[in-house]
Structure formats: structure tokens, C-alpha cells
XYZ file of C-alpha atoms in Angstrom:
539
model
C 0.000 0.000 0.000
C 1.189 3.494 -0.845
C 0.070 5.984 1.788
C 0.175 9.753 1.950
C -0.026 10.426 -1.784
C -3.009 12.758 -1.426
C -4.123 15.066 1.361
C -7.376 13.976 2.981
C -9.938 16.621 1.996
C -13.435 15.635 3.119
C -16.360 15.883 0.718
C -18.526 18.260 2.740
C -21.031 20.879 1.582
C -19.283 23.863 3.178
C -16.679 23.612 0.398
C -19.373 24.498 -2.163
C -20.493 27.716 -0.505
C -16.890 28.666 0.288
C -15.921 28.157 -3.356
C -18.833 30.338 -4.510
C -17.791 33.114 -2.103
C -14.249 33.143 -3.451
C -14.823 32.552 -7.157
C -18.200 34.130 -7.989
C -19.086 36.386 -5.049
C -21.102 38.888 -7.095
C -23.187 36.482 -9.175
C -26.917 36.916 -8.484
C -29.508 34.735 -6.785
C -32.999 36.040 -7.546
C -36.300 35.004 -5.965
C -39.832 35.822 -7.072
C -41.479 36.776 -3.788
C -45.111 35.963 -2.947
C -46.240 39.516 -3.802
C -44.648 39.274 -7.247
C -41.641 41.493 -6.507
C -38.046 40.293 -6.780
C -35.447 39.709 -4.076
C -31.854 39.677 -5.273
C -28.550 39.097 -3.535
C -25.176 37.534 -4.280
C -23.218 34.415 -3.431
C -21.205 36.529 -0.995
C -24.475 37.367 0.768
C -25.479 33.700 0.734
C -22.188 32.707 2.369
C -22.583 35.328 5.086
C -26.169 34.334 5.864
C -25.348 30.614 5.897
C -22.798 31.323 8.637
C -25.366 33.391 10.527
C -27.799 30.513 10.224
C -25.234 28.222 11.850
C -25.273 30.474 14.912
C -29.085 30.633 14.847
C -29.272 26.843 14.912
C -26.796 26.655 17.790
C -28.896 29.159 19.764
C -31.961 26.981 19.151
C -30.161 23.994 20.648
C -29.642 22.120 17.383
C -26.868 19.558 17.720
C -25.000 17.577 15.048
C -27.246 14.804 13.773
C -30.519 16.562 14.681
C -33.132 16.755 11.944
C -34.277 20.249 10.960
C -37.238 20.459 8.582
C -38.085 22.959 5.869
C -41.606 23.640 4.621
C -41.146 26.082 1.806
C -41.274 26.992 -1.863
C -38.145 27.497 -3.956
C -36.598 30.700 -2.606
C -33.343 32.163 -1.333
C -34.142 31.296 2.296
C -34.605 27.656 1.304
C -31.210 27.787 -0.394
C -29.745 29.077 2.881
C -31.277 26.079 4.682
C -29.814 23.728 2.051
C -26.337 24.790 3.178
C -26.712 26.187 6.687
C -28.401 23.177 8.275
C -25.968 20.475 7.037
C -22.938 22.755 7.497
C -24.001 23.019 11.136
C -23.791 19.228 11.326
C -27.577 18.756 11.304
C -29.790 17.113 8.681
C -31.962 19.218 6.369
C -35.325 17.476 6.020
C -37.366 18.902 3.142
C -41.131 18.496 3.712
C -43.468 18.145 0.757
C -45.927 21.050 0.918
C -48.596 19.044 -0.939
C -48.911 16.148 1.492
C -51.941 15.761 3.714
C -51.747 16.987 7.297
C -51.700 13.441 8.648
C -48.919 12.450 6.252
C -46.956 15.512 7.326
C -47.401 14.663 11.005
C -46.348 11.056 10.432
C -43.210 12.095 8.533
C -42.201 14.813 11.002
C -42.668 12.419 13.920
C -40.801 9.627 12.113
C -37.870 11.922 11.328
C -37.969 13.356 14.878
C -37.531 16.881 13.565
C -36.403 19.366 16.206
C -37.083 22.629 14.330
C -39.234 23.482 11.303
C -38.578 26.488 9.063
C -41.915 27.454 7.490
C -42.745 29.820 4.643
C -45.424 32.155 6.002
C -47.807 31.415 3.147
C -47.737 27.750 4.190
C -48.174 28.246 7.935
C -51.927 27.434 7.764
C -50.993 23.926 6.593
C -48.764 23.329 9.623
C -50.751 25.177 12.270
C -53.514 22.527 12.709
C -50.973 19.812 13.562
C -48.300 21.952 15.262
C -49.280 21.195 18.858
C -49.526 17.444 18.132
C -45.985 17.111 16.791
C -43.984 14.899 19.128
C -40.439 16.275 18.834
C -40.630 19.783 17.360
C -39.386 22.443 19.779
C -39.509 25.512 17.508
C -41.337 26.643 14.386
C -39.473 29.433 12.606
C -41.466 31.508 10.132
C -40.240 33.647 7.223
C -41.841 35.563 4.341
C -44.931 36.552 6.295
C -45.441 39.560 8.568
C -49.042 38.481 9.142
C -47.716 35.320 10.768
C -46.844 37.412 13.834
C -50.527 37.212 14.776
C -50.311 33.424 15.062
C -50.692 32.212 18.654
C -48.461 29.125 18.418
C -46.371 29.123 21.608
C -43.142 27.973 19.920
C -43.258 30.332 16.912
C -40.114 32.347 16.116
C -39.259 34.703 13.253
C -36.368 33.973 10.947
C -35.215 37.502 10.212
C -35.348 38.435 13.910
C -33.065 35.487 14.680
C -30.733 36.279 11.786
C -30.457 39.957 12.739
C -29.174 38.960 16.163
C -26.716 36.335 14.872
C -23.033 36.842 14.168
C -21.581 35.762 10.830
C -18.468 34.402 12.550
C -18.944 30.651 12.554
C -16.905 27.437 12.472
C -18.373 24.725 10.270
C -19.480 21.605 12.161
C -19.349 19.086 9.315
C -15.779 17.812 9.170
C -16.860 14.185 8.585
C -18.014 13.513 5.031
C -19.979 10.478 6.209
C -22.244 12.595 8.396
C -25.896 12.670 7.360
C -26.654 15.773 5.315
C -30.227 15.539 4.020
C -33.416 13.568 4.437
C -36.063 13.309 1.725
C -39.187 11.191 1.789
C -40.574 9.577 -1.347
C -43.777 10.960 -2.822
C -45.904 8.190 -1.311
C -47.588 6.942 -4.495
C -47.748 3.391 -3.096
C -48.401 4.070 0.592
C -46.803 6.170 3.286
C -43.621 7.911 2.090
C -40.264 6.312 2.909
C -37.247 8.298 4.045
C -33.954 8.460 2.134
C -30.950 9.740 4.089
C -28.086 11.393 2.196
C -24.550 11.902 3.497
C -22.281 14.852 2.728
C -20.132 12.490 0.667
C -23.013 11.104 -1.399
C -24.460 14.570 -2.089
C -21.058 15.978 -3.069
C -20.500 13.060 -5.445
C -24.001 13.526 -6.808
C -23.290 17.214 -7.388
C -20.132 16.290 -9.303
C -22.312 13.878 -11.271
C -24.790 16.632 -12.186
C -21.905 18.910 -13.231
C -20.602 16.404 -15.774
C -21.039 17.416 -19.392
C -22.446 13.919 -19.839
C -25.220 14.863 -17.398
C -26.621 18.421 -17.121
C -23.295 20.248 -16.930
C -24.260 23.774 -15.811
C -21.493 26.382 -15.918
C -20.895 29.885 -14.570
C -22.469 31.311 -17.730
C -25.836 29.651 -17.099
C -28.997 31.049 -15.553
C -30.661 28.146 -13.766
C -34.392 28.009 -12.990
C -35.269 25.048 -10.734
C -39.021 24.687 -11.203
C -38.802 21.228 -9.672
C -39.544 21.855 -5.981
C -36.751 22.049 -3.451
C -38.767 19.589 -1.357
C -38.522 16.984 -4.145
C -35.204 15.079 -4.124
C -33.221 18.246 -3.342
C -34.496 19.946 -6.517
C -32.589 17.318 -8.507
C -29.325 18.659 -7.038
C -29.429 21.821 -9.169
C -29.127 24.313 -6.267
C -25.888 22.642 -5.157
C -24.537 22.306 -8.702
C -25.377 25.897 -9.679
C -23.792 27.271 -6.508
C -20.584 25.293 -6.950
C -19.949 26.652 -10.449
C -21.386 30.105 -9.745
C -24.298 29.989 -12.174
C -26.986 32.613 -11.676
C -30.048 31.179 -9.955
C -33.676 32.188 -10.434
C -36.051 30.864 -7.764
C -39.750 30.937 -8.746
C -41.158 31.004 -5.214
C -44.860 30.006 -5.256
C -45.273 31.218 -8.867
C -45.430 27.849 -10.632
C -48.265 28.610 -13.034
C -47.506 28.709 -16.789
C -47.863 32.487 -17.248
C -45.386 33.633 -14.552
C -42.931 30.889 -15.555
C -43.041 32.079 -19.165
C -42.463 35.648 -18.015
C -39.521 34.594 -15.814
C -37.815 32.651 -18.582
C -38.143 35.599 -20.948
C -37.161 38.398 -18.555
C -34.296 36.577 -16.788
C -32.938 34.913 -19.952
C -32.981 31.488 -18.315
C -30.695 28.920 -19.961
C -31.449 25.790 -17.909
C -34.955 25.118 -16.582
C -35.922 21.872 -14.869
C -39.382 20.509 -14.110
C -41.859 17.649 -14.512
C -43.852 17.030 -17.731
C -47.088 18.524 -16.388
C -45.280 21.837 -15.849
C -43.847 21.905 -19.372
C -47.143 20.767 -20.875
C -48.880 23.751 -19.291
C -46.080 26.113 -20.326
C -46.279 24.933 -23.936
C -49.965 25.768 -24.201
C -49.357 29.134 -22.499
C -46.685 29.979 -25.063
C -48.956 28.978 -27.916
C -51.701 31.287 -26.677
C -49.426 34.177 -25.655
C -45.930 33.922 -27.165
C -42.810 34.854 -25.173
C -39.151 34.797 -26.164
C -37.694 31.648 -24.588
C -34.823 31.329 -27.069
C -32.303 31.678 -24.231
C -33.014 28.116 -23.055
C -30.260 25.663 -23.925
C -31.675 22.807 -21.826
C -35.319 22.287 -20.933
C -34.763 19.448 -18.481
C -37.684 17.119 -17.859
C -37.916 14.321 -15.303
C -40.213 12.800 -12.710
C -42.141 10.875 -15.366
C -41.884 10.306 -19.101
C -42.389 13.311 -21.372
C -44.412 12.431 -24.480
C -42.441 12.376 -27.715
C -45.047 14.667 -29.250
C -44.398 17.351 -26.637
C -40.621 17.084 -27.137
C -41.142 17.485 -30.870
C -43.518 20.426 -30.354
C -41.047 22.345 -28.158
C -38.190 21.836 -30.570
C -40.258 22.455 -33.715
C -42.273 25.446 -32.482
C -39.773 27.160 -30.173
C -36.345 25.766 -31.086
C -35.851 24.608 -27.493
C -33.511 21.711 -26.704
C -35.418 19.233 -24.513
C -33.268 17.021 -22.257
C -35.061 13.967 -20.960
C -33.684 12.695 -17.640
C -34.602 9.947 -15.203
C -33.985 9.659 -11.501
C -35.538 8.846 -8.156
C -35.358 10.121 -4.597
C -33.315 7.017 -3.813
C -30.707 8.130 -6.398
C -30.293 11.651 -4.973
C -31.842 11.698 -7.750
C -29.997 11.692 -11.106
C -29.688 8.363 -12.917
C -29.793 8.839 -16.683
C -29.903 11.563 -19.339
C -31.051 11.406 -22.979
C -28.555 13.550 -24.858
C -27.738 12.865 -28.485
C -24.390 11.172 -29.113
C -22.107 10.835 -32.138
C -23.923 7.614 -33.096
C -27.062 9.715 -33.697
C -25.528 12.425 -35.906
C -26.821 10.907 -39.153
C -30.405 10.507 -37.954
C -33.128 12.636 -39.459
C -35.190 14.975 -37.288
C -37.774 12.309 -36.421
C -35.085 9.829 -35.482
C -33.474 12.332 -33.122
C -36.833 12.956 -31.430
C -37.218 9.193 -30.992
C -33.903 9.132 -29.107
C -34.799 12.152 -26.988
C -38.059 10.483 -25.951
C -36.028 7.733 -24.258
C -34.721 8.133 -20.720
C -31.204 7.859 -22.080
C -27.843 6.566 -20.941
C -26.756 6.104 -17.333
C -24.502 8.900 -16.179
C -21.018 7.976 -14.943
C -21.406 6.992 -11.298
C -24.553 4.888 -11.762
C -24.600 1.199 -12.733
C -27.726 -0.593 -13.959
C -29.140 -3.991 -14.805
C -32.542 -5.381 -15.759
C -33.921 -8.607 -14.292
C -36.924 -10.878 -14.727
C -39.420 -11.921 -12.052
C -36.998 -14.578 -10.805
C -34.115 -12.118 -10.499
C -32.213 -13.411 -13.534
C -30.332 -10.731 -15.453
C -31.750 -9.898 -18.901
C -29.959 -8.782 -22.075
C -29.581 -5.210 -23.280
C -31.103 -5.734 -26.721
C -33.686 -2.941 -26.869
C -36.540 -5.467 -26.879
C -36.433 -7.415 -23.623
C -38.353 -5.791 -20.762
C -37.472 -6.273 -17.114
C -37.301 -4.469 -13.799
C -34.532 -1.888 -13.541
C -32.090 -2.219 -10.644
C -29.334 0.301 -9.950
C -26.370 0.953 -7.679
C -23.796 3.701 -7.529
C -21.908 6.373 -5.617
C -25.079 8.279 -4.687
C -27.655 5.459 -4.647
C -29.297 4.645 -1.300
C -28.520 1.328 0.365
C -31.591 1.295 2.621
C -34.484 3.485 3.698
C -34.267 5.588 6.834
C -34.889 3.438 9.919
C -35.836 0.415 7.772
C -33.143 -2.246 7.862
C -33.220 -5.612 6.053
C -35.620 -4.276 3.433
C -35.395 -7.048 0.846
C -38.512 -5.800 -0.930
C -36.623 -2.751 -2.194
C -32.933 -3.719 -1.928
C -31.281 -6.928 -3.124
C -28.899 -9.027 -1.063
C -26.038 -8.106 -3.434
C -26.513 -4.355 -3.035
C -28.823 -3.210 -5.844
C -31.853 -0.942 -5.457
C -35.078 -2.271 -6.975
C -36.531 0.755 -8.766
C -39.932 -0.707 -9.660
C -39.534 0.645 -13.219
C -40.034 -1.733 -16.138
C -37.546 -0.841 -18.864
C -35.774 -1.867 -22.022
C -32.086 -1.043 -22.571
C -30.524 -1.203 -26.014
C -27.034 -2.378 -26.910
C -25.730 1.196 -26.652
C -27.015 1.575 -23.099
C -30.021 3.790 -23.884
C -32.939 3.081 -21.582
C -36.658 3.321 -22.322
C -39.084 3.124 -19.397
C -42.167 1.188 -20.453
C -44.012 1.381 -17.138
C -43.952 1.018 -13.383
C -44.379 -2.584 -12.213
C -47.569 -1.559 -10.403
C -48.981 0.277 -13.454
C -48.580 -2.343 -16.191
C -51.853 -3.713 -17.543
C -51.870 -7.508 -17.996
C -54.688 -8.346 -20.390
C -55.194 -11.942 -21.476
C -51.637 -12.758 -20.461
C -50.173 -9.895 -22.546
C -48.592 -6.747 -21.145
C -49.916 -3.311 -22.108
C -47.807 -0.242 -21.294
C -49.849 2.512 -19.678
C -46.963 4.953 -20.270
C -46.976 4.355 -24.046
C -50.740 4.835 -24.207
C -50.567 8.029 -22.124
C -47.804 9.532 -24.234
C -49.704 8.857 -27.448
C -52.948 10.243 -26.041
C -51.287 13.438 -24.787
C -49.933 14.064 -28.290
C -53.528 14.218 -29.617
C -54.655 17.759 -30.399
C -57.743 17.523 -28.174
C -55.999 16.158 -25.060
C -54.330 18.182 -22.301
C -53.637 15.342 -19.824
C -54.092 11.574 -19.869
C -53.643 8.742 -17.381
C -54.229 5.038 -17.963
C -54.906 2.536 -15.188
C -55.628 -1.195 -15.089
C -59.146 -2.208 -14.034
C -60.410 -5.755 -13.346
C -62.052 -7.637 -16.199
C -63.773 -11.030 -15.905
C -62.651 -12.226 -19.324
C -59.182 -10.739 -19.725
C -58.066 -10.292 -16.124
C -57.330 -6.583 -16.605
C -58.169 -3.933 -19.181
C -56.949 -0.355 -19.647
C -59.134 2.561 -18.562
C -58.142 6.001 -19.870
C -58.810 9.163 -17.877
C -58.699 12.271 -20.065
C -58.570 15.984 -19.312
C -59.468 17.608 -22.661
C -57.782 20.728 -23.923
C -60.996 22.462 -25.008
C -64.474 20.989 -24.682
C -64.767 17.221 -24.968
C -62.964 14.286 -26.563
C -64.444 11.640 -28.831
C -63.564 8.089 -27.722
C -63.843 6.677 -31.251
C -61.473 9.332 -32.600
C -58.969 8.658 -29.810
C -59.056 4.907 -30.471
C -58.553 5.505 -34.189
C -55.560 7.667 -33.302
C -54.094 4.951 -31.040
C -54.583 2.318 -33.745
C -51.971 4.106 -35.828
C -49.352 2.799 -33.413
C -50.745 0.077 -31.164
C -52.531 -3.266 -31.652
C -56.283 -3.298 -31.197
C -56.181 -5.183 -27.877
C -54.228 -2.257 -26.345
C -57.082 0.196 -26.884
C -58.848 1.373 -23.705
C -62.289 -0.137 -23.217
C -63.541 3.113 -21.719
C -62.641 6.791 -21.537
C -63.519 8.972 -18.560
C -63.501 12.738 -19.088
C -62.434 14.883 -16.112
C -61.583 18.553 -15.595
C -58.183 17.721 -14.118
C -56.239 14.569 -13.340
C -55.122 14.345 -9.692
C -51.406 14.876 -9.074
C -48.990 13.670 -6.451
C -47.110 16.127 -4.269
C -44.375 16.416 -6.922
C -46.665 16.918 -9.905
C -46.914 13.366 -11.259
C -50.211 11.794 -12.301
C -51.617 10.212 -9.126
C -52.706 6.791 -10.331
C -53.175 5.603 -6.761
C -55.902 8.229 -6.377
C -57.467 7.184 -9.690
C -57.485 3.512 -8.689
C -59.114 4.500 -5.403
C -61.781 6.488 -7.245
C -62.454 3.513 -9.486
C -62.770 1.187 -6.480
C -65.276 3.605 -4.953
C -67.335 3.709 -8.160
C -66.391 7.332 -8.892
C -64.827 6.665 -12.306
């Protein structure tokens, strides 16, 4: 063994904010405030306030290893919590603002959060359960003067605490294996499960995001994380943007299509990241009221599959480069990216859109395999479907406080994703469905994802979700739930449209027209809710 060749330099998050202070101190971080005005400050300001926050946490009795929750939109204060809490040795626990009150209580109690930082506009969601929380000692409010009228006995005010805090602070995160963050899954198959990240895993994940083979933001970029900061650490973009000194635009609570279009135009955003439902809404907004979004170099989409038709529409109508990505909370979350490679340079326009509609290649740092029901590994031939399993530098090895979980983790160290995929010989992955969402009709599999993507590309359809429903003859049949773009949709016309691509037995037996399809807390189609409605006779 050769020892002493390299100095031990721990992978801890304080190095990111320190680097930003030294290298890009004047670059801006802008937040759209609840009243529509802008807040702007620099990375130098962020560094100073992160150190103040360390002293605030110490005054509140927060010790290394304690969990400190955030309940907030994407804003500059939330960015301060992203760094200040873990750099104080504690664990930043991002709470999903769209969960039910009972889910929130269960998660907060399970995590044993000691303090919660709450955006004032969201205080009414916490207030009804505040006095029933088992471990929370303080609720700290920001962005709301009206919140001072709240009669919660343990309510404090963020800016009051910060004003009294010194910016002289010694980081308390010298060990890269310390826990850094805690995110709970979106709970589409039951109560959410916690995923604990270490400083080391999040630093490696940030390096992964910064690869040119992944998203690769640089100092020249203007990054708009539309994906919520409570969802898998906003896909790591706040950490990546800070490390390279990219300008950041935080949308606050303004996630509707019109303000997002205005932000992209006025701030000249280059990288924007969100789920397909967000970009679907933005597309229709831009068609009805055009804006200049030519600054975008990467419209990053993840969370669920983006229909090929929508990718084509963005690139054809607006000249915007769509980057399909795949990840999960358990992967911190980045796993794969669909960027064109040299092998695709001779493809025509349609062929390139076909590639971009895939979930792409696995980024360096993530390994993958597909297996059958018996656990046998399957070939990468672009035709064989199996369950995707992954492992890597930033992939979870177990859920928080759930050991020996063989349902989700294999004995040889792979995470069972629950995604059914095909991988071609060049390593490009296509997700065909979730294991729980596949429709098995007469012994044959039907992909709900493929049906949904085709339906959404129809001119009359705004949103579509397909679920399996029991059938006496075939075992299961597909039911399509449609939110039309304008007026109604004709089932016969939709089936004729699907027949252009799929066999007749794939066609839904019934279409249900709704005003809006229910969403999970992170903006995905909530098929669990749809299955529940069907079971209750409401579909």
C-alpha cells in the first residue's frame, strides 16, 4: 500500500459555498417573492447568511445529527437552509408542501424533527398539527409579517433570529460520512419512505450533475429550478449551480404557466428543470401568448416520461432543446440523461426525437441492470423488458430506519426501482411502465406509459392517465382518464388515433372525461388516487 499520496480533503457541503464566495461572489440569486416582486442578492451574501444561520441553529439547541425540517417553496431562504443546516452538522429534512396533514405529522414524527422552518404562506398547513408534533421544539417563520398574529407558543421569526446572529462561525461538518439531508418519497404506493443522504453522497451527486455527460451547468448559465426544493433536493441543481457560480432564479410560489413564461423571458434562463405537467402547461401558455424563450439551452424534464409529441412540439415550435432525464429520490436523484451522441448524428429529425423520448444513458457513477421476475439478469437488446435495478456512488442502500428491506434492496446491493424498462445495446434506456402500473390483459402486457404519451400528443388532449381495471374475461383492461384541452374528446377518434401505433387489444375499453387529473405532491399523475376512485365507483 502506498500511503500519503493525497491530502485527505473531506467531501462536505461547506466547500461548495466557500468556493462560490471566493470565485463568484457577485453572481446573483434572484427570488420571485409571494407579492410578485423580486429579491436579489449575491453568493457573498449567501455565504454570510449561511454562517449566521449556523449560529441561529446553535442558539436553538440544534446539535449535530438533529433533523431540521423545511416547509417552503423554492426561494433564497430555502437555499440558505440547504447549506446552513448540514454545514451546522444537522440534517436538512425537506417536507413536501402538498402532502396531507396526517402524512406531514407522520413524517415529522418519524424523522424526529427538532425545528421546522416554514414559509409564512404555508403556515396554515402546519398550524392545525403543530401542537400534536412529538419532537418539534420551535417553528421558525419567514416571508410573512401576518404570521406574527399566530398564537403558536413555539413560533419564532427567521429575520429576527438572523439579525441577532453573528456571521463568525466554524463549520461543524468535518466528517463527510455525516448525514446531510433527508427526503421522503412521494408516497404513491403508501406512506412515504425516508432516504438519508450523506455529505459524501451529495457531493458526489453534485459532481455527477456537473458532468457534461449529465446536465453540466457552468458559470455562464442562468438556472431556474421549477422542480420543488422539497422533491429530491431539486434534482441537485441548487448545489450544482452554486458550486460553479451559475446565476439562480427561484420561482417562489409562482409555478403557473404564465409567470414561468415571463420569468424565462425576462431573466434569460438557460437551464430550466421541471416535470412534464409543468412543461405541458407552459407549452400551451406559449402557444396562446408567445414569449421569447430562445435563451433556453436545456429544458430538463424528469419525474415521469415526457411524451415524444411534446418534445417534438417544443423543438419544432420554439427551437428549445429538450433534455429527458430519469432519476428517483433514492438516487439523490440523477440516474440517466437522454442527450444525443455521435452515433445519432446521421439521424433525421424524427429519429433524433425518438432518441430524446427515451430516458437515455446512465450517467457515470450509476450502474444498472434489468432482471426478470426470478431475479435473472436480462440482455440489453432494446426489446427485452425487465425491472430496472441500480447501484452507484449516490444510490441509497436502505431506507431511513428500515433495515433488512429485501422488498426494495437486493442481497447483493442493488436498489429495486420498480420501473419496467428496455435497454438497447448502446445503453439507452426506455421506461415502459412502473411494475404496479402495467396492464396484464389476457396474459399480454400493455404499457400505460406508451398509451398516455400517445394520447397526450392528440390535439384535443391536455392530460391523460391510464390505469388497469379488473375484467372477468381478460383479467385486466386499460381505462383512460382524459382531461381535454378544449371541450370534450371523442372516444372513437382517440381509439382511431391509437390504432396508428398500437394493436387493437391495447385500446382502452372506456374513456372517462375529467376537468383535471389528480397529481402527487411532486406533480406526477396520481394513479393511486385514480385507482381508489375507481374502487369507490367514482370513475
